[in-house]
């Protein structure tokens, strides 16, 4: 039986404390009588706006900025980056191409939202209504925002947390759909890298093989994990505590149930990756660099792999990794590669933090009056 959360006047404010609440919720037992994953209500957090800015200015976020700064200093000294030349390249970039790259980047959230909605529909129970593409895209954006300011890539868990609270869904089942989404992405990244790699191997550079091997290893690892989830399901359920078995059952249903209508999900995923590649291509054009299209594809996908590093937004790993690959696999100087990384990360990382925070606060401002009205109506 579904429970109503709108009766809690501080419901909207709970979202702002997602990181601490998620850790408690992941370990909390699940009542057997409730079909959905509805855990106990956490303590009331501070106001949303205050909590968000505390997250952005929290110690982990500050540490990540310091790490990024140290890595940038390392890149400047190690690769002999001319900061003046780097800034001149950035300042002379074509603003129209940059504006188009910015717009194209944010279409990825629409494509990813449409795909996630499809996976939610695949895994949903009979009679369950799944919200529209716009709503799902909003949660994807908020998940990316959370990944950009939090360690250990908690943005995916935050997305599932929001969906559970706002749609009365199962947290475990929703996490399963996100695992399926990541699995599809990993396969697509590996296939696209395999397609681009032959055009880069003539440079006699082992780094191409290393990145390609990493992507293929991720595919193999995920495949083994999914097969183990299927074959060992009964064994695991018999040995788990009852509360954990209930959650694992829902998680398994969400993951395996998502793998329906795979061609359509793949098409949405390809559109998302095409937008990512187009963004990088437009940044390259804006800076006037002569880089082959296969290398643009390779750098885009390497960027995505490096964001798996559990720092906020992959900060540090992405900057040094993409910059180093650009220097080794092309004729770009270290200063030019630094300009490429600086512009691209401004679009994919800095803008997500700024716009994500603004969108989060705007969303809370819109939802708060609605929840208050709903609470008053139920109390009459």
CSV table of C-alpha atoms in Angstrom, one decimal, residues 11-328:
chain,number,residue,atom,x,y,z
A,11,UNK,CA,9.2,17.1,2.7
A,12,UNK,CA,10.7,19.4,0.1
A,13,UNK,CA,13.5,20.4,2.4
A,14,UNK,CA,14.5,16.8,2.9
A,15,UNK,CA,16.0,16.6,-0.5
A,16,UNK,CA,18.8,19.0,0.3
A,17,UNK,CA,20.3,16.6,2.9
A,18,UNK,CA,20.4,13.6,0.5
A,19,UNK,CA,24.0,12.5,1.1
A,20,UNK,CA,23.6,11.9,4.8
A,21,UNK,CA,20.1,10.4,4.5
A,22,UNK,CA,21.1,8.0,1.7
A,23,UNK,CA,23.8,6.4,3.9
A,24,UNK,CA,21.2,5.8,6.6
A,25,UNK,CA,18.6,4.6,4.2
A,26,UNK,CA,20.8,2.1,2.5
A,27,UNK,CA,21.3,0.2,5.8
A,28,UNK,CA,17.8,0.6,7.2
A,29,UNK,CA,15.5,-2.5,7.3
A,30,UNK,CA,12.5,-2.7,5.0
A,31,UNK,CA,9.0,-3.4,6.4
A,32,UNK,CA,7.7,-6.7,4.8
A,33,UNK,CA,4.1,-5.5,4.6
A,34,UNK,CA,4.9,-2.5,2.3
A,35,UNK,CA,5.5,-3.5,-1.3
A,36,UNK,CA,7.5,-0.3,-2.0
A,37,UNK,CA,10.7,0.7,-0.4
A,38,UNK,CA,9.4,3.3,2.1
A,39,UNK,CA,11.9,3.8,4.9
A,40,UNK,CA,11.5,5.7,8.1
A,41,UNK,CA,11.3,9.5,7.7
A,42,UNK,CA,14.7,11.1,8.4
A,43,UNK,CA,15.2,14.0,10.9
A,44,UNK,CA,14.2,17.3,9.5
A,45,UNK,CA,17.1,19.0,7.8
A,46,UNK,CA,18.0,22.6,7.5
A,47,UNK,CA,16.4,24.8,4.9
A,48,UNK,CA,17.1,23.7,1.3
A,49,UNK,CA,19.0,26.8,0.1
A,50,UNK,CA,21.3,26.8,3.2
A,51,UNK,CA,22.0,23.1,2.8
A,52,UNK,CA,22.8,23.3,-0.9
A,53,UNK,CA,25.3,26.0,-0.4
A,54,UNK,CA,26.8,24.1,2.5
A,55,UNK,CA,27.2,21.1,0.2
A,56,UNK,CA,28.9,23.3,-2.5
A,57,UNK,CA,31.2,24.8,0.1
A,58,UNK,CA,31.6,21.6,2.1
A,59,UNK,CA,35.0,20.2,3.1
A,60,UNK,CA,35.0,17.5,0.4
A,61,UNK,CA,34.1,20.0,-2.3
A,62,UNK,CA,36.8,22.3,-1.2
A,63,UNK,CA,39.3,19.4,-1.1
A,64,UNK,CA,38.3,18.5,-4.7
A,65,UNK,CA,39.0,22.1,-5.8
A,66,UNK,CA,42.4,22.0,-4.1
A,67,UNK,CA,43.2,18.6,-5.8
A,68,UNK,CA,42.2,20.0,-9.2
A,69,UNK,CA,44.3,23.1,-8.6
A,70,UNK,CA,47.3,21.0,-7.6
A,71,UNK,CA,46.9,18.8,-10.7
A,72,UNK,CA,46.6,21.8,-12.9
A,73,UNK,CA,49.8,23.1,-11.4
A,74,UNK,CA,51.4,19.7,-12.0
A,75,UNK,CA,50.2,19.8,-15.7
A,76,UNK,CA,51.6,23.3,-16.1
A,77,UNK,CA,55.0,22.4,-14.7
A,78,UNK,CA,55.2,18.8,-16.1
A,79,UNK,CA,54.1,19.6,-19.7
A,80,UNK,CA,55.5,23.1,-19.8
A,81,UNK,CA,52.2,24.9,-20.4
A,82,UNK,CA,52.4,28.5,-21.4
A,83,UNK,CA,49.5,30.0,-19.4
A,84,UNK,CA,49.5,33.2,-21.5
A,85,UNK,CA,49.3,31.2,-24.7
A,86,UNK,CA,46.5,29.0,-23.2
A,87,UNK,CA,44.5,32.1,-22.2
A,88,UNK,CA,45.0,33.7,-25.6
A,89,UNK,CA,43.6,30.6,-27.3
A,90,UNK,CA,40.6,30.6,-25.0
A,91,UNK,CA,39.9,34.3,-25.4
A,92,UNK,CA,40.1,34.0,-29.2
A,93,UNK,CA,37.7,31.0,-29.4
A,94,UNK,CA,34.6,31.4,-31.7
A,95,UNK,CA,31.7,32.3,-29.3
A,96,UNK,CA,29.1,31.0,-31.7
A,97,UNK,CA,30.6,27.5,-31.7
A,98,UNK,CA,31.0,27.7,-27.9
A,99,UNK,CA,27.3,28.6,-27.5
A,100,UNK,CA,26.3,25.8,-29.8
A,101,UNK,CA,28.5,23.4,-27.9
A,102,UNK,CA,26.8,24.5,-24.6
A,103,UNK,CA,23.3,24.0,-26.0
A,104,UNK,CA,24.2,20.6,-27.5
A,105,UNK,CA,25.6,19.4,-24.2
A,106,UNK,CA,22.3,20.0,-22.4
A,107,UNK,CA,20.4,18.0,-25.0
A,108,UNK,CA,22.1,14.9,-23.6
A,109,UNK,CA,19.9,15.2,-20.6
A,110,UNK,CA,16.8,15.0,-22.8
A,111,UNK,CA,18.1,11.9,-24.5
A,112,UNK,CA,19.2,10.2,-21.3
A,113,UNK,CA,15.9,11.2,-19.6
A,114,UNK,CA,14.0,9.5,-22.4
A,115,UNK,CA,16.1,6.4,-22.1
A,116,UNK,CA,15.8,6.2,-18.3
A,117,UNK,CA,12.0,6.6,-18.7
A,118,UNK,CA,12.0,3.6,-21.0
A,119,UNK,CA,13.9,1.5,-18.6
A,120,UNK,CA,11.6,2.5,-15.7
A,121,UNK,CA,8.6,1.5,-17.9
A,122,UNK,CA,10.4,-1.8,-18.6
A,123,UNK,CA,11.0,-2.6,-15.0
A,124,UNK,CA,7.7,-1.1,-13.6
A,125,UNK,CA,5.0,-3.3,-12.0
A,126,UNK,CA,1.7,-3.7,-13.8
A,127,UNK,CA,-0.5,-0.7,-13.4
A,128,UNK,CA,2.4,1.6,-12.3
A,129,UNK,CA,2.5,5.0,-14.1
A,130,UNK,CA,5.9,6.3,-15.0
A,131,UNK,CA,6.3,10.1,-15.3
A,132,UNK,CA,7.2,11.9,-18.5
A,133,UNK,CA,10.5,12.5,-20.3
A,134,UNK,CA,10.9,16.0,-18.9
A,135,UNK,CA,10.6,14.8,-15.3
A,136,UNK,CA,13.1,12.0,-15.8
A,137,UNK,CA,15.5,14.4,-17.6
A,138,UNK,CA,15.3,16.8,-14.6
A,139,UNK,CA,16.3,14.0,-12.2
A,140,UNK,CA,19.2,13.0,-14.5
A,141,UNK,CA,20.4,16.6,-14.4
A,142,UNK,CA,20.1,16.7,-10.6
A,143,UNK,CA,22.0,13.4,-10.4
A,144,UNK,CA,24.8,14.9,-12.5
A,145,UNK,CA,24.8,18.0,-10.2
A,146,UNK,CA,25.1,15.8,-7.2
A,147,UNK,CA,28.0,13.8,-8.8
A,148,UNK,CA,29.7,17.1,-9.4
A,149,UNK,CA,29.7,18.2,-5.8
A,150,UNK,CA,29.9,14.9,-3.9
A,151,UNK,CA,32.5,12.2,-3.7
A,152,UNK,CA,31.9,8.5,-4.6
A,153,UNK,CA,29.4,9.3,-7.4
A,154,UNK,CA,26.4,9.5,-5.1
A,155,UNK,CA,24.4,11.3,-7.8
A,156,UNK,CA,22.9,8.0,-9.1
A,157,UNK,CA,21.7,7.1,-5.6
A,158,UNK,CA,20.4,10.7,-5.2
A,159,UNK,CA,18.4,10.3,-8.4
A,160,UNK,CA,16.8,7.1,-7.1
A,161,UNK,CA,16.2,8.7,-3.8
A,162,UNK,CA,14.3,11.6,-5.5
A,163,UNK,CA,12.3,9.2,-7.6
A,164,UNK,CA,11.3,7.1,-4.5
A,165,UNK,CA,10.2,10.1,-2.5
A,166,UNK,CA,8.4,11.9,-5.3
A,167,UNK,CA,6.8,9.0,-7.1
A,168,UNK,CA,6.4,6.5,-4.2
A,169,UNK,CA,8.6,4.1,-6.0
A,170,UNK,CA,11.0,1.5,-4.8
A,171,UNK,CA,14.5,2.8,-4.1
A,172,UNK,CA,16.1,-0.6,-4.8
A,173,UNK,CA,14.2,-1.2,-8.0
A,174,UNK,CA,15.1,2.3,-9.3
A,175,UNK,CA,18.8,1.7,-8.5
A,176,UNK,CA,18.5,-1.4,-10.6
A,177,UNK,CA,17.3,0.6,-13.6
A,178,UNK,CA,20.2,2.9,-13.2
A,179,UNK,CA,22.6,-0.1,-13.1
A,180,UNK,CA,21.1,-1.3,-16.4
A,181,UNK,CA,21.5,2.2,-17.8
A,182,UNK,CA,25.2,2.3,-16.8
A,183,UNK,CA,25.6,-1.2,-18.4
A,184,UNK,CA,24.2,-0.1,-21.7
A,185,UNK,CA,26.4,3.0,-21.6
A,186,UNK,CA,29.5,0.9,-21.0
A,187,UNK,CA,28.8,-1.3,-23.9
A,188,UNK,CA,28.2,1.7,-26.2
A,189,UNK,CA,31.4,3.4,-25.0
A,190,UNK,CA,33.4,0.2,-25.7
A,191,UNK,CA,31.9,-0.2,-29.2
A,192,UNK,CA,32.5,3.4,-30.2
A,193,UNK,CA,36.1,3.2,-28.9
A,194,UNK,CA,36.6,0.0,-31.0
A,195,UNK,CA,35.3,1.9,-34.0
A,196,UNK,CA,37.6,4.9,-33.5
A,197,UNK,CA,40.7,3.0,-32.4
A,198,UNK,CA,41.9,1.7,-35.8
A,199,UNK,CA,42.3,5.3,-37.0
A,200,UNK,CA,44.6,6.1,-34.1
A,201,UNK,CA,46.8,3.0,-33.9
A,202,UNK,CA,49.1,4.1,-36.7
A,203,UNK,CA,50.7,6.5,-34.2
A,204,UNK,CA,52.4,3.5,-32.5
A,205,UNK,CA,51.2,4.7,-29.1
A,206,UNK,CA,50.4,2.2,-26.4
A,207,UNK,CA,48.0,4.7,-24.7
A,208,UNK,CA,45.3,3.9,-27.2
A,209,UNK,CA,45.4,0.2,-26.3
A,210,UNK,CA,45.4,1.0,-22.6
A,211,UNK,CA,42.2,3.1,-22.8
A,212,UNK,CA,40.6,0.6,-25.2
A,213,UNK,CA,41.5,-2.2,-22.8
A,214,UNK,CA,40.0,-0.4,-19.9
A,215,UNK,CA,36.7,0.1,-21.6
A,216,UNK,CA,36.5,-3.6,-22.7
A,217,UNK,CA,37.4,-4.7,-19.2
A,218,UNK,CA,34.5,-2.7,-17.8
A,219,UNK,CA,32.2,-4.5,-20.2
A,220,UNK,CA,33.5,-7.9,-19.2
A,221,UNK,CA,33.3,-7.0,-15.6
A,222,UNK,CA,29.7,-5.8,-15.8
A,223,UNK,CA,28.7,-8.9,-17.9
A,224,UNK,CA,30.1,-11.2,-15.3
A,225,UNK,CA,28.3,-9.3,-12.5
A,226,UNK,CA,25.0,-9.4,-14.3
A,227,UNK,CA,25.4,-13.2,-15.0
A,228,UNK,CA,26.3,-13.7,-11.3
A,229,UNK,CA,23.2,-11.8,-10.2
A,230,UNK,CA,21.1,-14.2,-12.3
A,231,UNK,CA,22.7,-17.5,-11.5
A,232,UNK,CA,23.3,-16.8,-7.8
A,233,UNK,CA,20.0,-15.1,-7.1
A,234,UNK,CA,18.4,-18.1,-5.2
A,235,UNK,CA,21.6,-18.8,-3.3
A,236,UNK,CA,22.0,-15.2,-2.2
A,237,UNK,CA,18.3,-14.8,-1.2
A,238,UNK,CA,18.4,-17.9,1.0
A,239,UNK,CA,21.4,-16.6,2.9
A,240,UNK,CA,20.5,-12.9,3.3
A,241,UNK,CA,18.6,-11.5,6.2
A,242,UNK,CA,14.9,-11.0,5.3
A,243,UNK,CA,15.1,-7.2,5.1
A,244,UNK,CA,18.1,-7.4,2.7
A,245,UNK,CA,16.5,-10.2,0.7
A,246,UNK,CA,13.5,-8.0,0.0
A,247,UNK,CA,15.7,-5.2,-1.2
A,248,UNK,CA,17.9,-7.5,-3.3
A,249,UNK,CA,14.8,-9.0,-5.0
A,250,UNK,CA,13.6,-5.5,-6.0
A,251,UNK,CA,17.1,-4.5,-7.1
A,252,UNK,CA,17.3,-7.6,-9.3
A,253,UNK,CA,13.9,-7.0,-10.8
A,254,UNK,CA,14.8,-3.4,-11.6
A,255,UNK,CA,18.1,-4.4,-13.2
A,256,UNK,CA,17.0,-7.4,-15.3
A,257,UNK,CA,13.5,-6.0,-16.0
A,258,UNK,CA,15.1,-3.0,-17.7
A,259,UNK,CA,16.6,-5.1,-20.5
A,260,UNK,CA,13.5,-5.0,-22.7
A,261,UNK,CA,13.1,-3.0,-25.8
A,262,UNK,CA,16.9,-2.9,-26.0
A,263,UNK,CA,17.0,-1.5,-29.6
A,264,UNK,CA,15.0,1.6,-28.6
A,265,UNK,CA,17.1,2.1,-25.4
A,266,UNK,CA,20.2,1.7,-27.5
A,267,UNK,CA,19.0,4.4,-29.9
A,268,UNK,CA,18.4,6.9,-27.1
A,269,UNK,CA,21.8,6.1,-25.7
A,270,UNK,CA,23.5,6.6,-29.1
A,271,UNK,CA,21.8,10.0,-29.4
A,272,UNK,CA,23.1,10.9,-26.0
A,273,UNK,CA,26.7,9.9,-26.9
A,274,UNK,CA,26.3,11.6,-30.3
A,275,UNK,CA,25.5,14.9,-28.5
A,276,UNK,CA,28.6,14.4,-26.2
A,277,UNK,CA,30.8,13.9,-29.3
A,278,UNK,CA,29.3,16.8,-31.1
A,279,UNK,CA,30.0,19.0,-28.1
A,280,UNK,CA,33.7,18.1,-28.1
A,281,UNK,CA,33.8,18.6,-31.9
A,282,UNK,CA,32.3,22.1,-31.6
A,283,UNK,CA,34.8,23.0,-28.8
A,284,UNK,CA,37.6,21.9,-31.1
A,285,UNK,CA,36.2,23.9,-33.9
A,286,UNK,CA,35.7,27.0,-31.7
A,287,UNK,CA,39.4,26.8,-30.7
A,288,UNK,CA,40.5,26.3,-34.3
A,289,UNK,CA,42.4,23.1,-33.7
A,290,UNK,CA,43.1,20.5,-36.4
A,291,UNK,CA,42.1,17.2,-34.8
A,292,UNK,CA,40.7,14.2,-36.6
A,293,UNK,CA,37.1,13.2,-35.9
A,294,UNK,CA,38.1,9.7,-34.6
A,295,UNK,CA,40.4,11.4,-32.0
A,296,UNK,CA,37.4,13.7,-31.1
A,297,UNK,CA,35.4,10.5,-30.5
A,298,UNK,CA,38.2,8.9,-28.5
A,299,UNK,CA,38.8,12.0,-26.3
A,300,UNK,CA,35.0,12.3,-25.6
A,301,UNK,CA,34.8,8.6,-24.5
A,302,UNK,CA,38.0,8.8,-22.5
A,303,UNK,CA,36.5,11.8,-20.7
A,304,UNK,CA,33.5,9.7,-19.8
A,305,UNK,CA,35.6,6.9,-18.5
A,306,UNK,CA,37.7,9.2,-16.4
A,307,UNK,CA,34.6,10.6,-14.7
A,308,UNK,CA,34.3,7.2,-13.0
A,309,UNK,CA,37.1,8.3,-10.7
A,310,UNK,CA,35.2,8.8,-7.4
A,311,UNK,CA,36.2,12.5,-6.9
A,312,UNK,CA,33.4,15.1,-7.5
A,313,UNK,CA,32.8,15.1,-11.3
A,314,UNK,CA,36.1,13.1,-11.8
A,315,UNK,CA,37.9,16.3,-11.0
A,316,UNK,CA,41.7,15.9,-11.4
A,317,UNK,CA,41.6,12.7,-13.4
A,318,UNK,CA,39.6,14.2,-16.3
A,319,UNK,CA,41.8,17.3,-16.7
A,320,UNK,CA,45.1,15.5,-16.6
A,321,UNK,CA,43.9,12.4,-18.5
A,322,UNK,CA,42.2,14.2,-21.4
A,323,UNK,CA,45.0,16.8,-21.6
A,324,UNK,CA,47.7,14.1,-21.7
A,325,UNK,CA,45.8,12.1,-24.4
A,326,UNK,CA,45.3,15.1,-26.5
A,327,UNK,CA,49.1,15.8,-26.5
A,328,UNK,CA,50.2,12.2,-27.1
